[in-house]
Amino acid sequence: EHRHKSAKMAVGMYGVGAKGAAIRLSDRMQIETVHHGKASSLSVDWAQLEKSGSWRIAAPSVRDAAVEPSGTVIVLDPILSDRSTPREATWRDLGLTFMPALNSGLQIVAHVKGQRIAIQPAAIPLMSECVEDRFDVNGKEVTIRIGIRQDGADATFEKFALCYGHRCLCLTDIGTGTYNASRMTGRIDLGEGWRPNTYKDGLNGLDVLADPIFERIKPLLEKADKMARVVHCDQIRSQVETVINQNLQQQQVIERRPGEKGQTTGSVKPTATGGRRRNAKAFDTSIPGSVDAIGSTGGKSRSAIVLHFKEGNGVTIGDCSTHGRTAKIHLDTNHETVKAALDGKNHLALTCMVVALLAEYDDRAEANQRRLFSSGDFLTSFSKALKLFKTSEVTK
């Protein structure tokens, strides 16, 4: 016990996420947690710690707490004067992130300026029909409850909640293929053996879930796709898809990476031989396996996009995800600009929005995962991409 009390801990030894947020909000933080009958306490003055020049703090003090309930209290006081009170959206985000924990009976309670706020778990939208199943993928357990959102049901979140342990890691449309999945909702729970990524906002190797989920929900996807179709948008959708896909096939950049001759990712791999040819000038995306390029699932280059419309919350113009070699775009018809472009049959505006979503998707992709444009920030990628599309083609 003496050694424990005198020990020093580096501030970042268990990560810096919560500590970074605490420093941004307040100069002082106090934590007390009770677990297995022991209470551990720690206090830190960030300003004094910075002045000391040593980012090491005393280990928590420990005492018996056999009759006290388990839990953790974090106190940030006083809040810095230039920090605003959390908005309602913050509490909703917490309710989604910790939905599994809250649904299991655990509680998160915030006390802000004398107000007590009990965080409520996000609710899966009501479904008219759904698939429930439990299965293994590579020996690791997966449970799904996925279905079609009821007409008029509040869409508390879009896509599927991917959950592990006490957390919802992210929202994903994994397993929906190229179908319009805007009417689909549900939850995917991962059992033992799965490992979240470093930031606990996703899963390394998520693609292995795609086929097992798809084969179980395909009948619902076909039905939901038909329900989500907007008849008067189909012609515009087809025209925008055609323009972008034609340009992708003709002008897509294939990046080269250093490596042994014939082994460079990004080179063309003819289907008739086992070899690869470097420095390719063109490729035929209609031949399966003809391209082996950087950054897409399974080493294949993105060959096409599919465009769908959805009725979302109107906050963003839409979203982008990928399925194999295909980028799937959903434009939100509740966004005023998207609606205006549709009503005016403005193909150029819609094309620009699709390209913006593609560029944004590439910009936030992980290292070496660019799928369409040459490297650069969003503005660079977007600007380069727009050059691919001739105005005369878009406005025909």
PDB file of C-alpha atoms in Angstrom, residues 40-213:
ATOM      1  CA  SER A  40     -10.024   5.247  -5.450  1.00  0.00           C
ATOM      2  CA  SER A  41      -9.646   9.045  -5.507  1.00  0.00           C
ATOM      3  CA  LEU A  42      -7.486  11.375  -7.575  1.00  0.00           C
ATOM      4  CA  SER A  43      -7.300  15.160  -7.939  1.00  0.00           C
ATOM      5  CA  VAL A  44      -5.224  17.172 -10.365  1.00  0.00           C
ATOM      6  CA  ASP A  45      -4.673  20.878 -11.007  1.00  0.00           C
ATOM      7  CA  TRP A  46      -3.733  21.047 -14.692  1.00  0.00           C
ATOM      8  CA  ALA A  47      -2.325  24.586 -14.504  1.00  0.00           C
ATOM      9  CA  GLN A  48      -0.006  23.680 -11.621  1.00  0.00           C
ATOM     10  CA  LEU A  49       0.992  20.468 -13.360  1.00  0.00           C
ATOM     11  CA  GLU A  50       1.959  22.400 -16.479  1.00  0.00           C
ATOM     12  CA  LYS A  51       4.056  24.840 -14.425  1.00  0.00           C
ATOM     13  CA  SER A  52       5.881  21.960 -12.758  1.00  0.00           C
ATOM     14  CA  GLY A  53       7.218  20.815 -16.131  1.00  0.00           C
ATOM     15  CA  SER A  54       6.586  17.164 -15.245  1.00  0.00           C
ATOM     16  CA  TRP A  55       3.411  15.549 -16.526  1.00  0.00           C
ATOM     17  CA  ARG A  56       3.373  12.945 -13.786  1.00  0.00           C
ATOM     18  CA  ILE A  57       0.798  12.700 -11.006  1.00  0.00           C
ATOM     19  CA  ALA A  58       0.479  10.759  -7.779  1.00  0.00           C
ATOM     20  CA  ALA A  59      -1.300   7.417  -8.026  1.00  0.00           C
ATOM     21  CA  PRO A  60      -4.901   7.398  -6.699  1.00  0.00           C
ATOM     22  CA  SER A  61      -5.452   7.009  -2.972  1.00  0.00           C
ATOM     23  CA  VAL A  62      -7.430   3.896  -2.033  1.00  0.00           C
ATOM     24  CA  ARG A  63      -9.793   3.190   0.886  1.00  0.00           C
ATOM     25  CA  ASP A  64     -12.379   0.553   1.815  1.00  0.00           C
ATOM     26  CA  ALA A  65     -15.891   1.243   0.513  1.00  0.00           C
ATOM     27  CA  ALA A  66     -17.678  -2.054   1.095  1.00  0.00           C
ATOM     28  CA  VAL A  67     -21.113  -0.471   1.625  1.00  0.00           C
ATOM     29  CA  GLU A  68     -20.898   2.161  -1.117  1.00  0.00           C
ATOM     30  CA  PRO A  69     -22.487   1.619  -4.548  1.00  0.00           C
ATOM     31  CA  SER A  70     -20.186   1.041  -7.519  1.00  0.00           C
ATOM     32  CA  GLY A  71     -19.670   3.894  -9.943  1.00  0.00           C
ATOM     33  CA  THR A  72     -17.475   6.812 -10.937  1.00  0.00           C
ATOM     34  CA  VAL A  73     -17.854  10.538 -10.238  1.00  0.00           C
ATOM     35  CA  ILE A  74     -15.880  13.059 -12.312  1.00  0.00           C
ATOM     36  CA  VAL A  75     -15.907  16.680 -11.132  1.00  0.00           C
ATOM     37  CA  LEU A  76     -14.676  19.521 -13.365  1.00  0.00           C
ATOM     38  CA  ASP A  77     -14.854  22.747 -11.374  1.00  0.00           C
ATOM     39  CA  PRO A  78     -14.793  25.548 -12.209  1.00  0.00           C
ATOM     40  CA  ILE A  79     -15.635  25.320 -15.900  1.00  0.00           C
ATOM     41  CA  LEU A  80     -13.529  27.774 -17.911  1.00  0.00           C
ATOM     42  CA  SER A  81     -15.405  30.990 -18.649  1.00  0.00           C
ATOM     43  CA  ASP A  82     -15.091  30.666 -22.432  1.00  0.00           C
ATOM     44  CA  ARG A  83     -16.697  27.214 -22.496  1.00  0.00           C
ATOM     45  CA  SER A  84     -20.404  26.966 -23.197  1.00  0.00           C
ATOM     46  CA  THR A  85     -22.915  24.663 -21.506  1.00  0.00           C
ATOM     47  CA  PRO A  86     -23.336  21.348 -23.366  1.00  0.00           C
ATOM     48  CA  ARG A  87     -26.188  21.385 -25.853  1.00  0.00           C
ATOM     49  CA  GLU A  88     -29.046  18.908 -26.037  1.00  0.00           C
ATOM     50  CA  ALA A  89     -27.291  17.209 -28.953  1.00  0.00           C
ATOM     51  CA  THR A  90     -24.358  16.398 -26.640  1.00  0.00           C
ATOM     52  CA  TRP A  91     -26.584  14.393 -24.319  1.00  0.00           C
ATOM     53  CA  ARG A  92     -28.157  12.598 -27.303  1.00  0.00           C
ATOM     54  CA  ASP A  93     -24.693  11.690 -28.591  1.00  0.00           C
ATOM     55  CA  LEU A  94     -23.789  10.272 -25.166  1.00  0.00           C
ATOM     56  CA  GLY A  95     -27.034   8.309 -25.166  1.00  0.00           C
ATOM     57  CA  LEU A  96     -26.069   6.737 -28.493  1.00  0.00           C
ATOM     58  CA  THR A  97     -22.403   6.115 -27.645  1.00  0.00           C
ATOM     59  CA  PHE A  98     -23.257   4.336 -24.391  1.00  0.00           C
ATOM     60  CA  MET A  99     -26.586   2.846 -25.495  1.00  0.00           C
ATOM     61  CA  PRO A 100     -25.618  -0.767 -24.588  1.00  0.00           C
ATOM     62  CA  ALA A 101     -24.503   0.244 -21.092  1.00  0.00           C
ATOM     63  CA  LEU A 102     -27.609   2.346 -20.443  1.00  0.00           C
ATOM     64  CA  ASN A 103     -29.906  -0.384 -21.730  1.00  0.00           C
ATOM     65  CA  SER A 104     -28.238  -2.854 -19.345  1.00  0.00           C
ATOM     66  CA  GLY A 105     -29.241  -0.750 -16.327  1.00  0.00           C
ATOM     67  CA  LEU A 106     -26.105   1.364 -15.848  1.00  0.00           C
ATOM     68  CA  GLN A 107     -26.604   5.110 -15.420  1.00  0.00           C
ATOM     69  CA  ILE A 108     -24.862   8.273 -16.577  1.00  0.00           C
ATOM     70  CA  VAL A 109     -25.928  11.428 -14.716  1.00  0.00           C
ATOM     71  CA  ALA A 110     -24.564  14.911 -15.399  1.00  0.00           C
ATOM     72  CA  HIS A 111     -24.804  17.861 -12.977  1.00  0.00           C
ATOM     73  CA  VAL A 112     -24.342  21.145 -14.842  1.00  0.00           C
ATOM     74  CA  LYS A 113     -24.984  24.510 -13.155  1.00  0.00           C
ATOM     75  CA  GLY A 114     -27.315  22.965 -10.615  1.00  0.00           C
ATOM     76  CA  GLN A 115     -29.251  20.977 -13.208  1.00  0.00           C
ATOM     77  CA  ARG A 116     -29.347  17.170 -12.986  1.00  0.00           C
ATOM     78  CA  ILE A 117     -29.431  15.450 -16.377  1.00  0.00           C
ATOM     79  CA  ALA A 118     -29.943  11.681 -16.599  1.00  0.00           C
ATOM     80  CA  ILE A 119     -28.693  10.447 -19.972  1.00  0.00           C
ATOM     81  CA  GLN A 120     -31.269   8.359 -21.840  1.00  0.00           C
ATOM     82  CA  PRO A 121     -30.215   5.558 -24.196  1.00  0.00           C
ATOM     83  CA  ALA A 122     -30.823   6.053 -27.906  1.00  0.00           C
ATOM     84  CA  ALA A 123     -33.790   4.026 -29.090  1.00  0.00           C
ATOM     85  CA  ILE A 124     -33.774   1.868 -32.202  1.00  0.00           C
ATOM     86  CA  PRO A 125     -36.548   3.221 -34.471  1.00  0.00           C
ATOM     87  CA  LEU A 126     -39.710   1.128 -34.594  1.00  0.00           C
ATOM     88  CA  MET A 127     -39.592  -1.501 -37.335  1.00  0.00           C
ATOM     89  CA  SER A 128     -42.424  -2.928 -39.438  1.00  0.00           C
ATOM     90  CA  GLU A 129     -40.512  -6.200 -39.883  1.00  0.00           C
ATOM     91  CA  CYS A 130     -37.062  -7.342 -38.934  1.00  0.00           C
ATOM     92  CA  VAL A 131     -34.516 -10.149 -38.873  1.00  0.00           C
ATOM     93  CA  GLU A 132     -33.085 -11.339 -35.559  1.00  0.00           C
ATOM     94  CA  ASP A 133     -30.228 -13.821 -35.586  1.00  0.00           C
ATOM     95  CA  ARG A 134     -27.100 -14.917 -33.759  1.00  0.00           C
ATOM     96  CA  PHE A 135     -24.173 -16.410 -35.670  1.00  0.00           C
ATOM     97  CA  ASP A 136     -20.399 -16.742 -35.696  1.00  0.00           C
ATOM     98  CA  VAL A 137     -17.897 -15.069 -38.009  1.00  0.00           C
ATOM     99  CA  ASN A 138     -14.436 -16.612 -37.845  1.00  0.00           C
ATOM    100  CA  GLY A 139     -15.365 -18.071 -34.464  1.00  0.00           C
ATOM    101  CA  LYS A 140     -16.540 -14.728 -33.050  1.00  0.00           C
ATOM    102  CA  GLU A 141     -20.159 -14.147 -32.072  1.00  0.00           C
ATOM    103  CA  VAL A 142     -22.436 -11.626 -33.793  1.00  0.00           C
ATOM    104  CA  THR A 143     -26.048 -10.792 -32.933  1.00  0.00           C
ATOM    105  CA  ILE A 144     -28.248  -8.722 -35.247  1.00  0.00           C
ATOM    106  CA  ARG A 145     -31.661  -7.135 -35.017  1.00  0.00           C
ATOM    107  CA  ILE A 146     -32.156  -5.360 -38.341  1.00  0.00           C
ATOM    108  CA  GLY A 147     -35.303  -4.336 -40.167  1.00  0.00           C
ATOM    109  CA  ILE A 148     -37.360  -1.793 -42.095  1.00  0.00           C
ATOM    110  CA  ARG A 149     -38.241   1.404 -40.247  1.00  0.00           C
ATOM    111  CA  GLN A 150     -41.952   1.919 -39.775  1.00  0.00           C
ATOM    112  CA  ASP A 151     -43.628   4.707 -41.726  1.00  0.00           C
ATOM    113  CA  GLY A 152     -43.721   7.801 -39.531  1.00  0.00           C
ATOM    114  CA  ALA A 153     -41.321   6.363 -36.933  1.00  0.00           C
ATOM    115  CA  ASP A 154     -38.771   8.809 -35.573  1.00  0.00           C
ATOM    116  CA  ALA A 155     -35.342   8.123 -37.049  1.00  0.00           C
ATOM    117  CA  THR A 156     -33.346   8.616 -33.842  1.00  0.00           C
ATOM    118  CA  PHE A 157     -30.276   7.530 -35.800  1.00  0.00           C
ATOM    119  CA  GLU A 158     -29.531   6.381 -39.343  1.00  0.00           C
ATOM    120  CA  LYS A 159     -27.959   3.085 -40.443  1.00  0.00           C
ATOM    121  CA  PHE A 160     -27.102   0.309 -37.954  1.00  0.00           C
ATOM    122  CA  ALA A 161     -25.623   0.791 -34.488  1.00  0.00           C
ATOM    123  CA  LEU A 162     -22.456  -1.314 -34.261  1.00  0.00           C
ATOM    124  CA  CYS A 163     -22.087  -2.194 -30.566  1.00  0.00           C
ATOM    125  CA  TYR A 164     -19.349  -3.829 -28.530  1.00  0.00           C
ATOM    126  CA  GLY A 165     -19.464  -4.185 -24.761  1.00  0.00           C
ATOM    127  CA  HIS A 166     -20.821  -0.981 -23.204  1.00  0.00           C
ATOM    128  CA  ARG A 167     -20.349   1.147 -26.337  1.00  0.00           C
ATOM    129  CA  CYS A 168     -21.862   1.867 -29.699  1.00  0.00           C
ATOM    130  CA  LEU A 169     -18.698   2.126 -31.781  1.00  0.00           C
ATOM    131  CA  CYS A 170     -20.238   3.738 -34.843  1.00  0.00           C
ATOM    132  CA  LEU A 171     -23.160   3.803 -37.254  1.00  0.00           C
ATOM    133  CA  THR A 172     -22.643   1.664 -40.352  1.00  0.00           C
ATOM    134  CA  ASP A 173     -24.536   0.325 -43.367  1.00  0.00           C
ATOM    135  CA  ILE A 174     -22.348  -2.798 -43.505  1.00  0.00           C
ATOM    136  CA  GLY A 175     -24.155  -5.694 -45.194  1.00  0.00           C
ATOM    137  CA  THR A 176     -26.514  -3.575 -47.304  1.00  0.00           C
ATOM    138  CA  GLY A 177     -24.597  -3.971 -50.567  1.00  0.00           C
ATOM    139  CA  THR A 178     -25.493  -1.354 -53.172  1.00  0.00           C
ATOM    140  CA  TYR A 179     -29.169  -1.235 -52.163  1.00  0.00           C
ATOM    141  CA  ASN A 180     -30.817   1.960 -51.005  1.00  0.00           C
ATOM    142  CA  ALA A 181     -30.670   1.326 -47.264  1.00  0.00           C
ATOM    143  CA  SER A 182     -32.204   4.604 -46.105  1.00  0.00           C
ATOM    144  CA  ARG A 183     -35.295   2.800 -44.773  1.00  0.00           C
ATOM    145  CA  MET A 184     -33.235   0.216 -42.874  1.00  0.00           C
ATOM    146  CA  THR A 185     -32.355   0.435 -39.196  1.00  0.00           C
ATOM    147  CA  GLY A 186     -31.209  -1.816 -36.398  1.00  0.00           C
ATOM    148  CA  ARG A 187     -28.367  -2.946 -34.195  1.00  0.00           C
ATOM    149  CA  ILE A 188     -25.332  -5.227 -34.568  1.00  0.00           C
ATOM    150  CA  ASP A 189     -23.793  -6.578 -31.346  1.00  0.00           C
ATOM    151  CA  LEU A 190     -20.306  -8.059 -31.331  1.00  0.00           C
ATOM    152  CA  GLY A 191     -19.377 -10.728 -28.802  1.00  0.00           C
ATOM    153  CA  GLU A 192     -16.069 -11.944 -27.418  1.00  0.00           C
ATOM    154  CA  GLY A 193     -13.052 -11.957 -29.700  1.00  0.00           C
ATOM    155  CA  TRP A 194     -13.760  -8.738 -31.583  1.00  0.00           C
ATOM    156  CA  ARG A 195     -11.411  -5.801 -30.992  1.00  0.00           C
ATOM    157  CA  PRO A 196     -12.396  -2.133 -31.468  1.00  0.00           C
ATOM    158  CA  ASN A 197      -9.863   0.215 -33.012  1.00  0.00           C
ATOM    159  CA  THR A 198      -7.661   2.512 -30.925  1.00  0.00           C
ATOM    160  CA  TYR A 199     -10.247   5.298 -30.740  1.00  0.00           C
ATOM    161  CA  LYS A 200     -13.174   2.940 -30.021  1.00  0.00           C
ATOM    162  CA  ASP A 201     -15.111   4.467 -32.909  1.00  0.00           C
ATOM    163  CA  GLY A 202     -14.921   1.538 -35.303  1.00  0.00           C
ATOM    164  CA  LEU A 203     -13.666  -1.965 -35.868  1.00  0.00           C
ATOM    165  CA  ASN A 204     -10.572  -3.177 -37.663  1.00  0.00           C
ATOM    166  CA  GLY A 205     -11.553  -5.792 -40.237  1.00  0.00           C
ATOM    167  CA  LEU A 206     -15.208  -4.775 -40.325  1.00  0.00           C
ATOM    168  CA  ASP A 207     -15.628  -6.043 -43.902  1.00  0.00           C
ATOM    169  CA  VAL A 208     -15.849  -9.670 -42.779  1.00  0.00           C
ATOM    170  CA  LEU A 209     -19.351  -8.897 -41.476  1.00  0.00           C
ATOM    171  CA  ALA A 210     -20.683  -7.738 -44.848  1.00  0.00           C
ATOM    172  CA  ASP A 211     -21.571 -11.038 -46.527  1.00  0.00           C
ATOM    173  CA  PRO A 212     -23.003 -12.846 -43.451  1.00  0.00           C
ATOM    174  CA  ILE A 213     -25.297  -9.905 -42.698  1.00  0.00           C
TER     175      ILE A 213
END
